[in-house]
């Protein structure tokens, strides 16, 4: 052992102490050099082997190294533990994290608005199950046995013989089966059809059904009600028109278009199906068609949402993409 070797030990020891990344690593350095079986006590023990002329300097240097290293380790220990304290400490001045807020789905928004408008003129909300009987979905609605909508190509049938309702009209049947006229309901809900999904079709979608039955309900009431709805929903300037159509459960039947401004220009857009309740339907639910009349309508909610918000692809409504949904 000589001075040169001691200097080498010094360089290593100081470097290791300076670069120790954690308090634990630093403690290991301390034990390695200063511990009871460490390198420095070992160096002292070898003092007698140091060449005689180097001995006084060697002794001093070894002592100086011990002090230097002890000091450095102490100082480093201080910084390392205060870094840890800072990292773990709760800092009340940091800005908080907002819990991500959801937004109302466009389908829910449009449904709520439609509901609100009809409630304001005395309609109450009724509902029914997604799984329906063939009777409620087709038979009681006067749908002929060979009507194409009954086809397995169009309607989802379950092994039980029931089906997934293809419109909200069965709620009419349920409600008339359990209530006596006068009745005035709307029924928002989910519907199912065997459509191949594309930009405008989805195998499940939503409708709002409307039904008003009382003595002497007329076409004028239907027109007035839908005109009121159109104005509330789209503004005073909207116009409506009725085009003759066919539904098994209404007679006469219509498709109803609204004329309003969309994307900078006004045009006619088909919005809903409607008509006067067919007397055959009243017979099925034990209402007397000589005493009561009524109107019914049904509209697609996705369609309205897409028109209102300029949504180009119906599939956007079902993908739960927050980047899309947070825009509403
Ligand atoms: N159920 C019809 C449909 O799904 C809409 C409708 C409802 C038409 C009530 C007339 C009366 O297309």
Tab-separated table of C-alpha atoms and ligand atoms in Angstrom:
chain	number	residue	atom	x	y	z
A	1	UNK	CA	0.000	0.000	0.000
A	2	UNK	CA	1.352	3.441	-0.870
A	3	UNK	CA	0.179	7.041	-1.430
A	4	UNK	CA	-0.611	6.478	-5.105
A	5	UNK	CA	-2.928	3.608	-4.244
A	6	UNK	CA	-4.536	5.646	-1.481
A	7	UNK	CA	-5.210	8.441	-4.001
A	8	UNK	CA	-6.869	5.958	-6.288
A	9	UNK	CA	-9.121	4.753	-3.468
A	10	UNK	CA	-9.930	8.386	-2.713
A	11	UNK	CA	-11.011	9.108	-6.269
A	12	UNK	CA	-13.269	6.070	-6.404
A	13	UNK	CA	-14.731	6.700	-2.976
A	14	UNK	CA	-15.606	10.351	-3.666
A	15	UNK	CA	-17.027	9.560	-7.111
A	16	UNK	CA	-19.195	6.753	-5.766
A	17	UNK	CA	-20.480	8.958	-2.955
A	18	UNK	CA	-21.264	11.806	-5.319
A	19	UNK	CA	-23.074	9.611	-7.825
A	20	UNK	CA	-25.077	7.412	-5.460
A	21	UNK	CA	-28.631	7.767	-6.865
A	22	UNK	CA	-30.533	6.963	-3.668
A	23	UNK	CA	-30.106	7.165	0.077
A	24	UNK	CA	-29.778	3.357	0.151
A	25	UNK	CA	-27.013	3.347	-2.479
A	26	UNK	CA	-25.202	6.056	-0.527
A	27	UNK	CA	-25.426	4.037	2.678
A	28	UNK	CA	-23.876	1.110	0.808
A	29	UNK	CA	-20.985	3.384	-0.245
A	30	UNK	CA	-20.553	4.481	3.382
A	31	UNK	CA	-20.372	0.885	4.591
A	32	UNK	CA	-18.003	-0.070	1.769
A	33	UNK	CA	-15.430	2.621	2.673
A	34	UNK	CA	-16.079	3.687	6.268
A	35	UNK	CA	-17.766	0.646	7.810
A	36	UNK	CA	-16.069	-1.467	10.433
A	37	UNK	CA	-14.799	-3.882	7.770
A	38	UNK	CA	-14.564	-1.130	5.171
A	39	UNK	CA	-11.714	-0.135	2.908
A	40	UNK	CA	-10.436	2.804	4.996
A	41	UNK	CA	-9.970	0.931	8.298
A	42	UNK	CA	-8.245	-1.692	6.192
A	43	UNK	CA	-5.913	0.971	4.738
A	44	UNK	CA	-5.043	2.160	8.258
A	45	UNK	CA	-4.277	-1.381	9.286
A	46	UNK	CA	-1.771	-1.587	6.440
A	47	UNK	CA	0.087	1.511	7.590
A	48	UNK	CA	3.131	-0.460	8.660
A	49	UNK	CA	3.649	-1.737	5.112
A	50	UNK	CA	3.820	1.780	3.646
A	51	UNK	CA	7.348	2.835	2.657
A	52	UNK	CA	8.953	4.709	5.570
A	53	UNK	CA	9.400	8.021	3.726
A	54	UNK	CA	5.695	8.112	2.758
A	55	UNK	CA	4.376	7.172	6.193
A	56	UNK	CA	3.738	10.686	7.693
A	57	UNK	CA	2.036	11.965	4.528
A	58	UNK	CA	0.117	8.708	4.093
A	59	UNK	CA	-1.255	8.891	7.622
A	60	UNK	CA	-2.409	12.481	7.120
A	61	UNK	CA	-3.901	11.725	3.716
A	62	UNK	CA	-5.787	8.687	5.038
A	63	UNK	CA	-7.237	10.747	7.869
A	64	UNK	CA	-8.136	13.597	5.521
A	65	UNK	CA	-9.878	11.135	3.208
A	66	UNK	CA	-11.885	9.720	6.099
A	67	UNK	CA	-13.100	13.228	7.032
A	68	UNK	CA	-13.691	14.299	3.450
A	69	UNK	CA	-15.717	11.202	2.668
A	70	UNK	CA	-17.702	11.385	5.910
A	71	UNK	CA	-18.565	15.028	5.168
A	72	UNK	CA	-19.533	14.360	1.584
A	73	UNK	CA	-21.738	11.414	2.506
A	74	UNK	CA	-23.490	13.456	5.168
A	75	UNK	CA	-24.177	16.263	2.753
A	76	UNK	CA	-25.436	13.903	0.026
A	77	UNK	CA	-27.652	12.121	2.514
A	78	UNK	CA	-29.288	15.453	3.291
A	79	UNK	CA	-30.055	16.239	-0.341
A	80	UNK	CA	-31.222	12.735	-1.205
A	81	UNK	CA	-33.719	12.548	1.662
A	82	UNK	CA	-35.048	16.061	1.044
A	83	UNK	CA	-35.667	15.161	-2.625
A	84	UNK	CA	-37.727	12.207	-1.464
A	85	UNK	CA	-39.621	14.383	0.986
A	86	UNK	CA	-40.407	16.894	-1.725
A	87	UNK	CA	-41.563	14.221	-4.142
A	88	UNK	CA	-43.896	12.603	-1.604
A	89	UNK	CA	-45.185	15.750	0.011
A	90	UNK	CA	-48.728	16.940	-0.656
A	91	UNK	CA	-48.552	20.311	-2.317
A	92	UNK	CA	-51.840	22.168	-1.861
A	93	UNK	CA	-50.799	24.883	-4.295
A	94	UNK	CA	-50.749	22.532	-7.308
A	95	UNK	CA	-53.803	22.847	-9.595
A	96	UNK	CA	-56.307	20.058	-8.944
A	97	UNK	CA	-57.357	17.354	-11.404
A	98	UNK	CA	-60.902	17.714	-12.689
A	99	UNK	CA	-62.776	14.435	-12.674
A	100	UNK	CA	-63.668	13.933	-16.368
A	101	UNK	CA	-67.269	15.052	-16.819
A	102	UNK	CA	-69.551	13.082	-19.082
A	103	UNK	CA	-71.971	14.812	-21.419
A	104	UNK	CA	-75.500	13.939	-22.347
A	105	UNK	CA	-75.710	11.645	-25.368
A	106	UNK	CA	-77.317	13.289	-28.424
A	107	UNK	CA	-79.998	10.558	-28.431
A	108	UNK	CA	-80.846	11.356	-24.799
A	109	UNK	CA	-80.858	15.074	-25.531
A	110	UNK	CA	-83.230	14.822	-28.476
A	111	UNK	CA	-85.473	12.373	-26.597
A	112	UNK	CA	-85.637	14.731	-23.619
A	113	UNK	CA	-86.522	17.704	-25.830
A	114	UNK	CA	-89.268	15.796	-27.704
A	115	UNK	CA	-90.664	14.524	-24.394
A	116	UNK	CA	-90.653	17.986	-22.891
A	117	UNK	CA	-92.581	19.450	-25.812
A	118	UNK	CA	-95.297	16.802	-25.759
A	119	UNK	CA	-95.551	16.875	-21.977
A	120	UNK	CA	-96.208	20.607	-22.203
A	121	UNK	CA	-99.432	19.824	-24.110
A	122	UNK	CA	-100.672	17.066	-21.838
A	123	UNK	CA	-99.007	13.892	-23.091
A	124	UNK	CA	-97.632	11.502	-20.466
A	125	UNK	CA	-94.753	9.099	-20.983
A	126	UNK	CA	-95.473	5.376	-21.307
A	127	UNK	CA	-93.086	2.551	-22.016
A	128	UNK	CA	-92.906	-1.123	-22.833
A	129	UNK	CA	-90.318	-3.898	-23.043
A	130	UNK	CA	-87.840	-4.417	-25.884
A	131	UNK	CA	-88.886	-8.090	-26.113
A	132	UNK	CA	-92.434	-8.163	-27.389
A	133	UNK	CA	-95.077	-10.662	-28.355
A	134	UNK	CA	-95.987	-11.085	-32.013
A	135	UNK	CA	-99.491	-10.013	-30.972
A	136	UNK	CA	-98.440	-6.628	-29.602
A	137	UNK	CA	-95.882	-5.909	-32.317
A	138	UNK	CA	-97.927	-7.062	-35.346
A	139	UNK	CA	-101.325	-8.758	-34.847
A	140	UNK	CA	-103.013	-6.175	-32.649
A	141	UNK	CA	-101.635	-3.493	-34.955
A	142	UNK	CA	-103.617	-4.971	-37.813
A	143	UNK	CA	-100.506	-6.128	-39.657
A	144	UNK	CA	-101.524	-8.787	-42.218
A	145	UNK	CA	-99.989	-12.254	-41.799
A	146	UNK	CA	-98.048	-11.829	-45.056
A	147	UNK	CA	-96.786	-8.305	-44.382
A	148	UNK	CA	-93.082	-8.050	-45.318
A	149	UNK	CA	-92.091	-6.455	-41.989
A	150	UNK	CA	-92.972	-9.744	-40.265
A	151	UNK	CA	-90.337	-11.503	-42.344
A	152	UNK	CA	-87.358	-13.000	-40.546
A	153	UNK	CA	-85.300	-10.868	-42.896
A	154	UNK	CA	-86.600	-7.789	-41.156
A	155	UNK	CA	-87.433	-8.726	-37.587
A	156	UNK	CA	-85.361	-10.472	-34.933
A	157	UNK	CA	-87.292	-13.477	-33.610
A	158	UNK	CA	-86.346	-15.240	-30.393
A	159	UNK	CA	-86.503	-18.996	-29.859
A	160	UNK	CA	-89.382	-18.392	-27.447
A	161	UNK	CA	-91.499	-17.153	-30.364
A	162	UNK	CA	-91.343	-13.560	-29.114
A	163	UNK	CA	-89.401	-10.893	-30.958
A	164	UNK	CA	-87.378	-7.720	-30.513
A	165	UNK	CA	-89.884	-4.963	-31.225
A	166	UNK	CA	-89.311	-3.360	-34.623
A	167	UNK	CA	-91.100	-0.139	-33.647
A	168	UNK	CA	-92.521	1.513	-30.530
A	169	UNK	CA	-96.115	0.995	-31.732
A	170	UNK	CA	-96.685	-2.090	-29.488
A	171	UNK	CA	-96.653	0.350	-26.557
A	172	UNK	CA	-99.942	1.680	-27.992
A	173	UNK	CA	-101.422	-1.808	-27.703
A	174	UNK	CA	-100.138	-2.292	-24.159
A	175	UNK	CA	-101.388	1.080	-23.018
A	176	UNK	CA	-104.850	0.747	-24.566
A	177	UNK	CA	-105.059	-2.728	-23.055
A	178	UNK	CA	-104.690	-1.321	-19.566
A	179	UNK	CA	-106.225	2.180	-19.806
A	180	UNK	CA	-109.572	3.563	-20.907
A	181	UNK	CA	-109.885	6.628	-23.178
A	182	UNK	CA	-109.265	9.500	-23.181
A	183	UNK	CA	-105.518	8.756	-23.401
A	184	UNK	CA	-102.642	10.865	-24.545
A	185	UNK	CA	-99.186	9.275	-24.429
A	186	UNK	CA	-95.776	9.342	-25.957
A	187	UNK	CA	-93.464	6.341	-25.737
A	188	UNK	CA	-89.768	6.807	-26.430
A	189	UNK	CA	-87.713	3.643	-26.705
A	190	UNK	CA	-85.329	1.315	-28.431
A	191	UNK	CA	-86.273	-0.657	-31.547
A	192	UNK	CA	-84.615	-3.417	-33.545
A	193	UNK	CA	-84.520	-4.336	-37.208
A	194	UNK	CA	-82.361	-6.682	-39.226
A	195	UNK	CA	-80.645	-3.929	-41.147
A	196	UNK	CA	-77.048	-4.156	-42.252
A	197	UNK	CA	-75.292	-1.275	-40.518
A	198	UNK	CA	-74.176	1.575	-42.758
A	199	UNK	CA	-74.078	5.360	-42.510
A	200	UNK	CA	-77.871	5.616	-42.172
A	201	UNK	CA	-78.922	2.166	-40.869
A	202	UNK	CA	-78.448	0.474	-37.561
A	203	UNK	CA	-79.870	-2.803	-36.270
A	204	UNK	CA	-81.007	-0.967	-33.202
A	205	UNK	CA	-82.279	2.562	-33.046
A	206	UNK	CA	-84.813	4.694	-31.188
A	207	UNK	CA	-88.295	5.966	-31.857
A	208	UNK	CA	-90.857	8.087	-30.089
A	209	UNK	CA	-94.420	6.894	-30.441
A	210	UNK	CA	-97.386	9.191	-29.918
A	211	UNK	CA	-101.015	8.231	-29.329
A	212	UNK	CA	-104.094	10.316	-28.625
A	213	UNK	CA	-107.475	8.612	-28.273
A	214	UNK	CA	-110.700	10.293	-27.182
A	215	UNK	CA	-114.152	11.148	-28.533
A	216	UNK	CA	-113.966	13.043	-31.817
A	217	UNK	CA	-110.203	13.246	-32.251
A	218	UNK	CA	-109.710	14.426	-35.827
A	219	UNK	CA	-107.104	14.909	-38.527
A	220	UNK	CA	-107.109	18.586	-37.539
A	221	UNK	CA	-105.930	17.582	-34.066
A	222	UNK	CA	-103.154	15.498	-35.570
A	223	UNK	CA	-102.049	18.324	-37.829
A	224	UNK	CA	-102.269	20.914	-35.072
A	225	UNK	CA	-100.314	18.753	-32.641
A	226	UNK	CA	-97.523	18.000	-35.102
A	227	UNK	CA	-97.348	21.614	-36.265
A	228	UNK	CA	-97.015	22.725	-32.654
A	229	UNK	CA	-94.284	20.160	-32.092
A	230	UNK	CA	-92.423	21.225	-35.248
A	231	UNK	CA	-92.441	24.891	-34.209
A	232	UNK	CA	-91.281	24.157	-30.689
A	233	UNK	CA	-88.585	21.838	-31.925
A	234	UNK	CA	-87.254	23.787	-34.914
A	235	UNK	CA	-88.566	27.341	-34.609
A	236	UNK	CA	-91.502	29.434	-35.833
A	237	UNK	CA	-90.504	29.358	-39.507
A	238	UNK	CA	-90.881	25.617	-39.969
A	239	UNK	CA	-93.619	24.339	-42.300
A	240	UNK	CA	-95.110	20.854	-42.361
A	241	UNK	CA	-96.729	18.775	-45.064
A	242	UNK	CA	-98.528	15.432	-45.101
A	243	UNK	CA	-97.906	12.916	-47.886
A	244	UNK	CA	-100.307	9.955	-48.208
A	245	UNK	CA	-98.677	6.712	-47.179
A	246	UNK	CA	-99.641	3.315	-45.798
A	247	UNK	CA	-99.353	1.796	-42.332
A	248	UNK	CA	-101.462	-1.231	-41.339
A	249	UNK	CA	-102.486	0.392	-38.038
A	250	UNK	CA	-103.587	3.827	-39.273
A	251	UNK	CA	-106.128	4.923	-41.857
A	252	UNK	CA	-105.545	7.321	-43.446
A	253	UNK	CA	-101.758	7.196	-43.084
A	254	UNK	CA	-99.133	9.799	-43.884
A	255	UNK	CA	-95.501	10.526	-44.015
A	256	UNK	CA	-94.900	13.954	-42.582
A	257	UNK	CA	-92.159	16.255	-43.834
A	258	UNK	CA	-90.847	19.392	-42.142
A	259	UNK	CA	-89.530	22.334	-44.159
A	260	UNK	CA	-86.692	24.088	-42.376
A	261	UNK	CA	-83.233	25.479	-42.798
A	262	UNK	CA	-80.406	23.058	-42.539
A	263	UNK	CA	-76.807	23.618	-43.548
A	264	UNK	CA	-77.665	27.120	-44.818
A	265	UNK	CA	-80.599	26.205	-47.059
A	266	UNK	CA	-84.246	25.338	-46.450
A	267	UNK	CA	-85.705	22.081	-47.711
A	268	UNK	CA	-88.359	19.430	-47.053
A	269	UNK	CA	-87.182	16.579	-44.870
A	270	UNK	CA	-89.166	13.467	-44.000
A	271	UNK	CA	-89.514	13.347	-40.234
A	272	UNK	CA	-92.230	10.937	-39.152
A	273	UNK	CA	-95.028	8.500	-39.883
A	274	UNK	CA	-98.549	9.247	-38.662
A	275	UNK	CA	-102.218	8.641	-39.186
A	276	UNK	CA	-105.663	8.134	-37.685
A	277	UNK	CA	-105.814	4.950	-35.615
A	278	UNK	CA	-107.417	2.194	-37.703
A	279	UNK	CA	-110.767	1.019	-36.234
A	280	UNK	CA	-109.437	-2.554	-36.508
A	281	UNK	CA	-106.799	-1.688	-33.888
A	282	UNK	CA	-109.474	-0.339	-31.525
A	283	UNK	CA	-111.381	-3.607	-31.896
A	284	UNK	CA	-108.289	-5.620	-30.922
A	285	UNK	CA	-107.928	-3.714	-27.655
A	286	UNK	CA	-111.669	-3.667	-26.910
A	287	UNK	CA	-112.241	0.015	-27.572
A	288	UNK	CA	-115.474	0.882	-29.340
A	289	UNK	CA	-114.549	2.410	-32.738
A	290	UNK	CA	-117.993	4.013	-32.891
A	291	UNK	CA	-117.286	5.967	-29.714
A	292	UNK	CA	-113.631	6.915	-29.959
A	293	UNK	CA	-111.194	8.045	-32.597
A	294	UNK	CA	-107.510	8.755	-32.331
A	295	UNK	CA	-104.275	9.626	-34.005
A	296	UNK	CA	-100.846	8.042	-33.726
A	297	UNK	CA	-97.406	8.949	-34.922
A	298	UNK	CA	-93.891	7.578	-34.728
A	299	UNK	CA	-90.588	9.260	-35.373
A	300	UNK	CA	-86.981	8.134	-35.531
A	301	UNK	CA	-84.804	9.799	-32.928
A	302	UNK	CA	-81.454	9.084	-34.597
A	303	UNK	CA	-82.695	10.787	-37.722
A	304	UNK	CA	-83.662	13.895	-35.809
A	305	UNK	CA	-80.367	13.932	-33.900
A	306	UNK	CA	-78.393	13.564	-37.134
A	307	UNK	CA	-80.309	16.397	-38.774
A	308	UNK	CA	-80.044	18.701	-35.770
A	309	UNK	CA	-76.374	18.160	-35.081
A	310	UNK	CA	-75.190	17.556	-38.646
A	311	UNK	CA	-74.052	14.012	-37.852
A	312	UNK	CA	-73.134	12.244	-41.092
A	313	UNK	CA	-72.851	8.636	-39.893
A	314	UNK	CA	-75.379	6.987	-37.575
A	315	UNK	CA	-72.660	4.656	-36.259
A	316	UNK	CA	-71.017	7.621	-34.514
A	317	UNK	CA	-73.959	7.512	-32.116
A	318	UNK	CA	-73.114	4.028	-30.850
A	319	UNK	CA	-69.333	3.934	-30.709
A	320	UNK	CA	-68.978	5.738	-27.380
A	321	UNK	CA	-66.033	7.707	-28.680
A	322	UNK	CA	-65.499	10.464	-26.132
A	323	UNK	CA	-64.007	12.756	-28.808
A	324	UNK	CA	-67.381	12.600	-30.590
A	325	UNK	CA	-69.636	12.610	-27.546
A	326	UNK	CA	-67.931	15.496	-25.757
A	327	UNK	CA	-69.054	17.822	-28.586
A	328	UNK	CA	-72.648	17.793	-27.354
B	1	LIG	N1	-94.518	2.419	-36.441
B	1	LIG	C1	-94.273	3.164	-37.643
B	1	LIG	C2	-92.835	2.880	-38.122
B	1	LIG	O1	-92.075	2.312	-37.397
B	1	LIG	C3	-94.424	4.656	-37.442
B	1	LIG	C4	-95.838	5.040	-37.120
B	1	LIG	C5	-96.287	5.105	-35.830
B	1	LIG	C6	-96.730	5.347	-38.145
B	1	LIG	C7	-97.603	5.449	-35.532
B	1	LIG	C8	-98.019	5.717	-37.867
B	1	LIG	C9	-98.452	5.780	-36.578
B	1	LIG	O2	-92.466	3.210	-39.226
